[in-house]
Coordinates of C-alpha atoms in Angstrom, one line a residue:
M1 CA 0.0 0.0 0.0
D2 CA 1.3 3.4 -0.8
I3 CA 0.5 7.0 -1.4
S4 CA 3.7 8.0 -3.1
S5 CA 2.0 9.2 -6.3
R6 CA -1.3 11.0 -6.4
G7 CA -2.6 10.0 -3.0
R8 CA -2.6 6.2 -3.4
R9 CA -3.2 4.7 -0.1
G10 CA -2.6 1.2 -1.2
R11 CA 0.1 -0.4 -3.3
R12 CA 1.0 -4.0 -3.9
S13 CA 4.2 -5.5 -2.6
R14 CA 7.2 -4.2 -4.6
R15 CA 8.3 -7.8 -5.1
T16 CA 5.3 -8.5 -7.3
R17 CA 6.5 -5.8 -9.6
D18 CA 10.2 -6.2 -9.7
L19 CA 10.8 -9.9 -10.3
P20 CA 14.0 -9.2 -12.4
L21 CA 15.4 -7.3 -9.4
R22 CA 14.8 -10.0 -6.9
T23 CA 12.6 -13.0 -6.3
C24 CA 9.4 -12.0 -4.7
G25 CA 8.7 -14.7 -2.5
I26 CA 7.7 -16.8 0.2
L27 CA 9.6 -19.7 1.8
L28 CA 10.0 -21.2 5.4
V29 CA 11.3 -23.6 8.2
T30 CA 11.2 -24.1 12.0
A31 CA 10.6 -21.8 14.9
G32 CA 10.3 -21.4 18.6
L33 CA 7.1 -21.9 20.5
L34 CA 4.2 -23.0 18.4
I35 CA 0.7 -23.8 19.4
S36 CA -1.9 -25.8 17.6
G37 CA -4.3 -23.9 15.5
C38 CA -8.0 -24.7 15.4
S39 CA -8.2 -24.0 11.7
S40 CA -8.6 -27.0 9.4
G41 CA -7.6 -27.0 5.8
S42 CA -10.0 -26.2 3.0
S43 CA -10.4 -29.7 1.9
P44 CA -12.8 -30.1 -1.1
A45 CA -14.0 -33.2 0.5
D46 CA -15.8 -31.1 3.1
A47 CA -18.3 -29.6 0.6
S48 CA -19.4 -29.6 -3.0
P49 CA -20.1 -26.5 -5.1
A50 CA -23.8 -27.6 -5.2
A51 CA -24.0 -27.9 -1.5
L52 CA -22.3 -24.5 -1.0
A53 CA -24.7 -23.0 -3.5
R54 CA -27.7 -24.2 -1.6
S55 CA -26.4 -22.5 1.6
A56 CA -26.1 -19.1 -0.2
P57 CA -28.9 -16.5 -0.3
A58 CA -31.4 -17.5 -2.9
E59 CA -30.7 -14.5 -5.2
L60 CA -27.0 -15.4 -5.2
A61 CA -27.4 -19.2 -5.6
P62 CA -26.8 -19.0 -9.4
Y63 CA -23.4 -17.4 -8.8
Y64 CA -22.4 -19.8 -6.0
G65 CA -23.5 -22.7 -8.0
Q66 CA -21.8 -21.9 -11.3
K67 CA -19.2 -24.3 -12.8
L68 CA -16.0 -22.8 -14.2
S69 CA -14.9 -23.8 -17.6
W70 CA -11.1 -24.2 -17.3
R71 CA -9.0 -23.7 -20.4
D72 CA -5.3 -23.6 -21.2
C73 CA -3.6 -20.3 -20.3
G74 CA -0.8 -20.6 -22.8
A75 CA 1.7 -21.3 -20.0
P76 CA 2.6 -24.9 -18.9
G77 CA 0.6 -26.0 -16.0
F78 CA -1.8 -23.0 -15.7
Q79 CA -5.5 -23.0 -16.4
C80 CA -7.8 -20.0 -16.7
A81 CA -11.5 -19.3 -16.5
S82 CA -14.1 -16.6 -16.2
M83 CA -16.3 -16.3 -13.1
K84 CA -19.6 -14.5 -13.1
V85 CA -20.5 -12.2 -10.2
P86 CA -23.2 -9.6 -9.8
L87 CA -22.2 -6.0 -10.6
D88 CA -24.2 -4.8 -7.6
Y89 CA -24.7 -7.3 -4.7
A90 CA -27.7 -5.1 -3.5
K91 CA -29.4 -5.7 -6.9
P92 CA -28.1 -9.0 -8.3
A93 CA -30.7 -8.9 -11.1
A94 CA -29.2 -5.7 -12.4
G95 CA -26.5 -7.4 -14.3
D96 CA -23.2 -9.4 -14.1
I97 CA -19.5 -8.8 -14.6
Q98 CA -16.9 -11.3 -15.5
L99 CA -13.8 -11.9 -13.4
A100 CA -10.6 -13.5 -14.6
V101 CA -9.5 -16.5 -12.6
S102 CA -6.3 -18.7 -12.9
R103 CA -5.0 -21.7 -11.1
K104 CA -2.1 -24.1 -11.0
Q105 CA -3.2 -27.4 -9.5
A106 CA -1.4 -29.0 -6.6
T107 CA 1.5 -31.1 -7.6
K108 CA 0.5 -33.9 -5.3
K109 CA -3.0 -35.3 -5.0
K110 CA -2.4 -37.1 -1.8
G111 CA -2.8 -34.8 1.2
R112 CA -4.2 -31.9 -0.9
L113 CA -5.4 -29.1 1.3
G114 CA -7.7 -27.4 -1.2
S115 CA -7.1 -24.0 -2.8
L116 CA -4.8 -21.2 -1.7
L117 CA -5.9 -17.8 -3.0
V118 CA -3.2 -15.1 -3.4
N119 CA -3.4 -11.4 -3.8
P120 CA -0.3 -9.1 -4.2
G121 CA -2.0 -5.9 -3.0
G122 CA -2.4 -2.5 -4.6
P123 CA -5.3 -2.0 -4.8
G124 CA -4.9 -2.5 -8.5
G125 CA -2.3 -5.2 -8.6
S126 CA -3.1 -8.1 -10.9
A127 CA -3.4 -11.2 -8.8
V128 CA -3.5 -13.4 -12.0
G129 CA -0.3 -11.8 -13.1
Y130 CA 1.3 -12.4 -9.7
L131 CA 0.2 -16.0 -9.7
Q132 CA 1.6 -16.8 -13.1
S133 CA 4.8 -14.8 -12.8
Y134 CA 5.7 -15.8 -9.3
A135 CA 3.4 -17.3 -6.7
A136 CA 2.6 -20.6 -8.5
L137 CA 6.3 -21.0 -9.4
G138 CA 8.2 -19.4 -6.5
Y139 CA 6.2 -20.3 -3.4
P140 CA 7.8 -23.1 -1.4
A141 CA 7.5 -26.5 -3.1
E142 CA 5.7 -28.1 -0.2
V143 CA 3.0 -25.4 -0.3
R144 CA 2.5 -25.8 -4.0
A145 CA 2.4 -29.5 -3.6
R146 CA -0.6 -29.5 -1.3
Y147 CA -2.6 -26.5 -2.5
D148 CA -4.1 -25.5 -5.8
M149 CA -2.6 -22.1 -6.3
V150 CA -5.4 -19.7 -7.3
A151 CA -5.8 -16.0 -8.1
V152 CA -8.6 -13.8 -9.3
D153 CA -8.1 -10.3 -10.6
P154 CA -10.4 -8.1 -8.5
R155 CA -13.2 -6.3 -10.1
G156 CA -11.9 -3.2 -11.9
V157 CA -8.4 -4.7 -12.2
A158 CA -6.3 -5.9 -15.1
R159 CA -8.4 -8.7 -16.8
S160 CA -11.6 -8.2 -14.7
E161 CA -13.7 -5.3 -16.1
P162 CA -10.7 -2.9 -15.8
V163 CA -11.2 0.7 -14.8
T164 CA -9.7 3.1 -17.4
C165 CA -9.3 6.8 -17.0
L166 CA -6.7 8.5 -19.3
D167 CA -4.7 7.6 -22.3
G168 CA -0.9 7.5 -22.4
K169 CA -0.2 11.1 -23.2
Q170 CA -2.7 12.3 -20.6
M171 CA -1.1 10.0 -18.0
D172 CA 2.3 11.4 -18.9
A173 CA 1.0 14.9 -18.2
Y174 CA -0.7 13.7 -15.0
T175 CA 2.4 12.0 -13.5
Q176 CA 4.5 15.1 -14.2
T177 CA 2.2 17.6 -12.5
D178 CA 3.9 19.6 -9.8
V179 CA 2.8 18.2 -6.4
T180 CA 4.6 20.9 -4.4
P181 CA 2.7 24.0 -5.6
D182 CA 4.5 27.3 -4.9
D183 CA 1.7 29.7 -5.8
P184 CA -2.0 29.8 -6.6
R185 CA -1.5 29.0 -10.3
E186 CA 0.4 25.8 -9.5
T187 CA -2.2 24.9 -6.9
D188 CA -4.9 25.3 -9.6
D189 CA -2.9 23.2 -12.0
L190 CA -2.7 20.4 -9.4
R191 CA -6.4 20.6 -8.7
T192 CA -7.2 20.5 -12.4
S193 CA -5.0 17.5 -12.8
F194 CA -7.0 15.6 -10.1
Q195 CA -10.3 16.7 -11.6
T196 CA -9.2 15.6 -15.1
F197 CA -8.2 12.2 -13.8
A198 CA -11.5 11.7 -12.0
S199 CA -13.6 12.9 -14.9
G200 CA -11.7 10.5 -17.2
C201 CA -12.6 7.6 -14.9
K202 CA -16.2 8.6 -14.9
E203 CA -16.4 8.9 -18.6
R204 CA -14.6 5.8 -19.5
S205 CA -15.7 3.4 -16.7
P206 CA -19.2 4.6 -15.7
K207 CA -20.6 1.0 -15.2
V208 CA -18.0 -0.5 -12.9
L209 CA -16.7 2.6 -11.1
P210 CA -19.3 2.6 -8.3
H211 CA -18.7 -1.1 -7.7
V212 CA -15.0 -1.7 -7.0
S213 CA -15.0 -1.4 -3.2
T214 CA -13.0 -3.8 -1.1
V215 CA -16.2 -5.2 0.4
E216 CA -17.5 -6.1 -3.0
T217 CA -14.2 -7.8 -3.9
A218 CA -14.3 -9.7 -0.6
R219 CA -17.8 -11.0 -1.5
D220 CA -16.4 -12.0 -4.9
M221 CA -13.8 -14.0 -3.1
D222 CA -16.5 -15.9 -1.2
V223 CA -18.2 -16.8 -4.5
L224 CA -14.9 -18.1 -5.8
R225 CA -14.3 -20.1 -2.6
A226 CA -17.6 -21.9 -3.1
V227 CA -17.1 -22.4 -6.8
L228 CA -13.8 -24.0 -6.1
G229 CA -15.5 -26.4 -3.7
D230 CA -13.7 -25.2 -0.5
D231 CA -15.7 -24.9 2.7
K232 CA -13.2 -22.4 4.1
L233 CA -10.9 -19.8 2.5
S234 CA -7.1 -20.2 2.7
Y235 CA -5.4 -17.0 1.6
V236 CA -2.1 -15.1 1.4
G237 CA -2.5 -11.3 1.0
A238 CA 0.2 -8.7 0.9
S239 CA 0.0 -5.0 1.6
Y240 CA -3.5 -3.9 0.5
G241 CA -4.3 -7.6 0.2
T242 CA -4.3 -7.7 4.0
F243 CA -7.2 -5.3 4.1
L244 CA -9.0 -7.4 1.6
G245 CA -8.3 -10.5 3.7
A246 CA -9.4 -8.8 6.9
T247 CA -12.6 -7.6 5.2
Y248 CA -13.3 -11.1 4.1
A249 CA -12.9 -12.3 7.7
E250 CA -15.2 -9.6 9.0
L251 CA -17.9 -10.6 6.5
Y252 CA -17.5 -14.4 6.8
P253 CA -15.7 -15.3 10.1
E254 CA -17.0 -18.8 10.0
R255 CA -15.5 -19.4 6.6
V256 CA -11.9 -18.4 7.6
G257 CA -9.4 -21.1 7.0
R258 CA -5.7 -20.2 7.0
L259 CA -5.3 -16.5 6.4
V260 CA -1.8 -14.9 6.1
L261 CA -1.9 -11.0 6.1
D262 CA 1.6 -9.8 5.3
G263 CA 2.5 -6.1 5.5
A264 CA -0.8 -5.2 7.2
M265 CA -3.0 -2.2 7.0
D266 CA -4.9 -0.7 9.9
P267 CA -8.6 -0.5 8.9
S268 CA -9.4 1.8 11.8
L269 CA -7.5 4.8 10.4
P270 CA -9.1 7.7 8.5
A271 CA -7.4 8.5 5.2
R272 CA -5.4 11.5 6.4
R273 CA -3.9 9.6 9.3
M274 CA -3.2 6.6 7.1
N275 CA -1.4 8.8 4.5
R276 CA 0.6 10.6 7.1
D277 CA 1.6 7.3 8.8
Q278 CA 2.8 6.0 5.4
T279 CA 4.7 9.2 4.8
A280 CA 6.6 8.5 8.0
G281 CA 7.2 5.0 6.8
F282 CA 8.9 6.2 3.6
E283 CA 11.1 8.6 5.7
T284 CA 12.1 5.6 7.9
A285 CA 13.0 3.6 4.8
F286 CA 14.9 6.5 3.3
R287 CA 17.0 6.9 6.4
S288 CA 17.9 3.2 6.2
F289 CA 19.0 3.8 2.6
A290 CA 20.8 7.0 3.5
K291 CA 22.7 5.4 6.4
D292 CA 23.9 2.6 4.0
C293 CA 24.7 5.2 1.3
V294 CA 26.7 7.4 3.6
A295 CA 28.7 4.5 4.8
R296 CA 29.9 3.9 1.3
G297 CA 31.8 7.2 1.3
A298 CA 32.6 8.5 -2.2
D299 CA 30.2 6.0 -3.8
C300 CA 27.3 7.8 -2.2
P301 CA 25.8 10.4 -4.7
L302 CA 24.3 12.3 -1.7
G303 CA 27.8 13.2 -0.5
A304 CA 26.7 13.5 3.1
E305 CA 28.1 12.8 6.5
S306 CA 24.8 11.7 8.1
P307 CA 21.3 10.4 7.0
E308 CA 19.9 13.8 8.0
D309 CA 22.4 15.6 5.7
A310 CA 21.6 13.1 2.9
G311 CA 17.9 14.0 3.3
K312 CA 18.6 17.7 3.0
R313 CA 20.7 17.2 -0.1
L314 CA 18.0 15.0 -1.7
K315 CA 15.3 17.6 -0.9
A316 CA 17.5 20.3 -2.4
F317 CA 17.9 18.2 -5.5
F318 CA 14.2 17.8 -5.8
G319 CA 13.8 21.6 -5.5
G320 CA 16.2 22.1 -8.3
L321 CA 14.2 19.8 -10.6
D322 CA 11.1 21.8 -9.7
R323 CA 12.7 24.9 -11.0
Q324 CA 14.5 23.3 -14.0
P325 CA 13.7 19.6 -15.0
L326 CA 16.4 17.5 -16.6
P327 CA 16.0 16.6 -20.3
I328 CA 16.0 12.9 -21.1
G329 CA 17.7 11.8 -24.3
A330 CA 15.5 9.2 -26.1
S331 CA 12.3 9.8 -24.2
G332 CA 10.1 11.6 -26.7
G333 CA 10.6 15.0 -25.1
R334 CA 9.8 13.9 -21.6
K335 CA 11.8 15.6 -18.8
L336 CA 12.6 14.6 -15.2
G337 CA 10.9 17.0 -12.9
E338 CA 10.4 16.9 -9.1
A339 CA 7.3 14.7 -9.3
L340 CA 8.8 11.9 -11.4
A341 CA 12.1 12.0 -9.5
T342 CA 10.4 11.7 -6.2
T343 CA 8.4 8.7 -7.4
G344 CA 11.6 7.1 -8.7
V345 CA 13.2 7.4 -5.3
I346 CA 10.2 6.1 -3.5
A347 CA 9.9 3.2 -5.9
A348 CA 13.3 2.0 -4.6
M349 CA 12.3 2.2 -1.0
Y350 CA 10.2 -1.0 -1.2
D351 CA 13.1 -3.3 -1.2
E352 CA 16.7 -2.9 -0.1
A353 CA 17.7 -4.9 -3.2
G354 CA 16.8 -1.8 -5.2
W355 CA 19.2 0.5 -3.3
P356 CA 22.2 -0.1 -5.8
Q357 CA 20.0 0.9 -8.7
L358 CA 18.8 4.0 -6.8
R359 CA 22.4 5.0 -6.1
D360 CA 23.3 4.6 -9.7
A361 CA 20.3 6.6 -10.8
L362 CA 21.0 9.4 -8.3
T363 CA 24.6 9.5 -9.4
S364 CA 23.6 9.9 -13.0
A365 CA 21.1 12.6 -12.2
M366 CA 22.9 14.6 -9.6
K367 CA 26.4 14.4 -11.0
N368 CA 26.0 13.9 -14.7
K369 CA 22.6 15.6 -15.3
D370 CA 21.2 12.4 -16.8
G371 CA 17.7 11.7 -15.4
A372 CA 17.1 8.5 -17.3
G373 CA 17.7 6.2 -14.4
L374 CA 15.2 7.9 -12.1
L375 CA 12.7 8.1 -14.9
A376 CA 13.0 4.4 -15.5
L377 CA 12.3 3.7 -11.8
S378 CA 9.3 6.0 -11.9
D379 CA 8.0 4.4 -15.1
G380 CA 8.3 1.0 -13.6
Y381 CA 6.4 2.2 -10.6
Y382 CA 3.6 3.5 -12.7
E383 CA 3.7 0.4 -15.0
R384 CA 4.4 2.5 -18.1
D385 CA 5.8 0.6 -21.0
G386 CA 8.3 1.7 -23.7
D387 CA 5.5 2.7 -26.0
G388 CA 4.0 5.1 -23.5
K389 CA 1.1 2.9 -22.5
Y390 CA 0.1 2.5 -18.9
A391 CA -1.3 -0.6 -17.2
N392 CA -4.6 -0.3 -15.4
L393 CA -2.9 -0.2 -11.9
M394 CA -3.1 3.5 -11.2
F395 CA -6.7 3.8 -12.4
A396 CA -7.9 0.8 -10.2
N397 CA -5.8 2.1 -7.3
A398 CA -7.6 5.4 -7.1
A399 CA -11.0 3.9 -7.8
V400 CA -10.8 1.4 -4.9
N401 CA -9.2 3.8 -2.5
C402 CA -11.6 6.6 -3.1
L403 CA -14.6 4.2 -2.6
D404 CA -13.1 2.7 0.6
L405 CA -12.6 5.9 2.6
P406 CA -13.7 9.5 2.6
P407 CA -11.1 11.9 1.2
A408 CA -8.1 12.8 3.3
F409 CA -8.6 16.5 2.4
A410 CA -11.6 18.3 1.0
D411 CA -9.8 21.1 -0.7
P412 CA -6.4 22.8 -1.1
S413 CA -7.0 25.0 1.9
E414 CA -7.2 21.9 4.1
V415 CA -3.9 20.6 2.6
E416 CA -2.2 23.9 3.3
K417 CA -3.1 23.5 7.0
G418 CA -2.0 19.9 7.0
V419 CA 1.3 20.1 5.2
A420 CA 3.3 20.9 8.4
A421 CA 2.2 17.6 10.0
F422 CA 3.3 15.7 6.9
E423 CA 6.6 17.5 6.8
K424 CA 7.2 16.6 10.4
A425 CA 6.6 12.9 9.4
S426 CA 9.0 13.2 6.5
P427 CA 11.2 16.3 5.8
V428 CA 12.1 14.7 2.5
F429 CA 8.7 13.5 1.1
G430 CA 6.1 15.2 3.4
E431 CA 5.1 18.2 1.3
G432 CA 4.5 16.2 -1.9
L433 CA 2.7 13.4 -0.2
A434 CA 0.4 15.8 1.6
W435 CA -0.7 17.4 -1.7
S436 CA -0.9 14.0 -3.4
S437 CA -3.5 13.1 -0.7
L438 CA -6.0 15.5 -2.3
N439 CA -6.9 13.3 -5.2
C440 CA -10.0 11.7 -3.7
A441 CA -11.6 15.1 -3.0
Y442 CA -12.7 15.3 -6.7
W443 CA -13.8 11.7 -7.1
P444 CA -17.1 11.3 -9.0
V445 CA -18.5 8.5 -6.7
R446 CA -19.1 9.0 -3.0
A447 CA -17.2 6.8 -0.7
T448 CA -19.1 3.8 0.5
G449 CA -16.7 2.7 3.3
K450 CA -15.4 4.3 6.5
P451 CA -12.6 3.6 8.9
H452 CA -13.5 1.0 11.5
R453 CA -12.0 -1.7 13.6
I454 CA -12.2 -5.2 12.2
E455 CA -12.6 -7.9 14.9
A456 CA -13.9 -10.9 12.9
K457 CA -15.2 -12.6 16.0
G458 CA -15.5 -16.3 15.6
A459 CA -12.8 -16.6 13.0
A460 CA -10.0 -19.2 13.2
P461 CA -6.5 -17.9 14.1
I462 CA -5.3 -15.4 11.5
L463 CA -1.6 -14.8 11.1
V464 CA -0.6 -11.1 10.7
A465 CA 3.0 -10.3 9.7
G466 CA 4.7 -6.9 10.1
T467 CA 8.2 -5.6 9.1
T468 CA 9.7 -3.1 11.5
R469 CA 11.0 -0.8 8.8
D470 CA 8.4 -1.3 6.2
P471 CA 8.0 1.9 4.1
A472 CA 4.5 1.4 2.8
T473 CA 2.7 -0.4 5.6
P474 CA 4.3 0.8 8.8
Y475 CA 4.9 -1.8 11.5
R476 CA 2.4 -0.2 13.9
W477 CA -0.4 -1.1 11.4
A478 CA 0.4 -4.8 11.8
Q479 CA 0.4 -4.4 15.5
A480 CA -3.0 -2.6 15.3
L481 CA -4.6 -5.2 13.0
A482 CA -3.4 -8.1 15.0
S483 CA -4.8 -6.6 18.2
Q484 CA -8.1 -5.8 16.6
L485 CA -8.7 -9.2 15.1
S486 CA -10.2 -11.4 17.9
S487 CA -8.0 -14.3 16.6
G488 CA -5.1 -12.3 15.3
R489 CA -1.5 -13.5 15.9
L490 CA 1.3 -11.1 15.3
L491 CA 4.6 -12.2 13.6
T492 CA 7.3 -9.5 13.6
Y493 CA 10.2 -9.3 11.1
E494 CA 12.9 -7.0 12.3
G495 CA 14.2 -5.7 9.0
D496 CA 13.9 -3.4 6.0
G497 CA 11.6 -3.6 3.0
H498 CA 7.9 -4.1 2.3
T499 CA 6.3 -7.3 3.6
A500 CA 8.1 -10.2 5.3
Y501 CA 7.3 -13.5 3.7
G502 CA 10.0 -14.6 1.3
R503 CA 12.5 -11.9 2.2
G504 CA 15.1 -14.3 3.3
S505 CA 14.3 -14.8 7.0
E506 CA 14.1 -18.6 7.6
C507 CA 12.3 -17.8 10.9
V508 CA 9.5 -15.9 9.2
D509 CA 9.2 -18.3 6.3
S510 CA 9.2 -21.5 8.4
T511 CA 6.5 -20.0 10.7
I512 CA 4.2 -19.1 7.8
N513 CA 4.8 -22.5 6.1
A514 CA 3.9 -24.3 9.3
Y515 CA 0.7 -22.3 9.6
L516 CA -0.3 -22.9 5.9
L517 CA 0.5 -26.6 5.9
K518 CA -0.4 -27.7 9.4
G519 CA -2.6 -25.0 10.8
T520 CA 0.0 -24.3 13.5
V521 CA 0.1 -20.7 14.7
P522 CA 3.0 -19.1 16.5
E523 CA 3.0 -17.6 19.9
D524 CA 1.5 -14.1 19.6
G525 CA 4.3 -11.6 19.4
K526 CA 6.9 -13.9 17.9
R527 CA 9.9 -11.9 16.5
C528 CA 12.2 -12.9 13.7
S529 CA 15.2 -11.3 12.0

């Protein structure tokens, strides 16, 4: 989850996006005190789709009772299908939408535990893309042996009735808009940018735009659970995917199987507090990067003697780009301004494996006046390809976030009053992230959600993982969610980067594997490094 560009409160785990940079994974082994979990697996022997359909509300029975027609996906071992769900659960007769589903069946039939649904976060991340590019190939062999690995692109995302808002050239202009306005004209330009984006979404996606909330997606997940023949849901969700999983548990506590919520969000926070907390998270991540950079002496482009000095130098560099952007050679006339440079730096904060690339990009930009490296980081973050086309990620991200919570700020005057608190949270990124939080103020659909505690009383034990220096989902959020959930168990990873599973900690990975494979939950508060 992340707000680094245009107020996005959610963002998928970086590892789902940067597979060439590092494996994005999930592995495991042993660990201290374990207690037996009361959750059973989601064995298909427990229920049939027909029986599950009969237990659904009458108006939803056709959806719960549907049979998926699996077909080849063009990749060895994968199957794909389309699943029908109501556009509006309050009015199921008003029409359907089709969601893209994919699976890779368990490698062993004996001891099969059912389906394991995965979601990489966002909101807006393609779960099907994550499954096919990593999860069904890179999760631990023992997990893949006993679970069918399954993903569904959430409504409004990627292959599932995708929200669209702007074309490539319009997005280029949008992503370059100055988010640290210095005068009324620049403030008007930023407001107009947000309004143009919102209007584009309304014009291009009028049907689906009011129906992409997390609650609706969680209800879709329950339809999929039943269609797959599982009496309970087993699930691994990262970043925003933790909010989706917690929402499912809130709606269907009795259907919770084994839920792993990694890089957790705190559902009780209003948008402004959430954005400010995340701003502080990026500052924490930057200080870790800066400390490492400074220790490298002459190899550090920030040329500082302390992380604080490094932050001041980076902020001054951003200010220079605000006044005079850097031209980029073969980029079709694009320039590296403050907004794109800031996004490029933040993109590298998700995983310490990206720090060398960031050092190189900053060296090129700050010393050689070549902004191509930072632009490439920013383009990767926005999922912009070489032809200037953008994936649906940014559109879906805003659409879901602006439905799930009322806006962080109502108008520019509120931002002006709130900037100081954001700058206190992050001297480097605070001003830009405060102004970026204005985006939902102009959204064409009123928010249907509100901040609230999620307790999910009656649910089986739910494993919540938090990383102490996570930039996008601050550790305190994992602590909060685990304490809210009546059956929450907190697993702490003392380290850097976004999310914990598959980051290289044998302690973390073995604990999560034991939970998924045996239903064994760790002692609450267990810490790993």
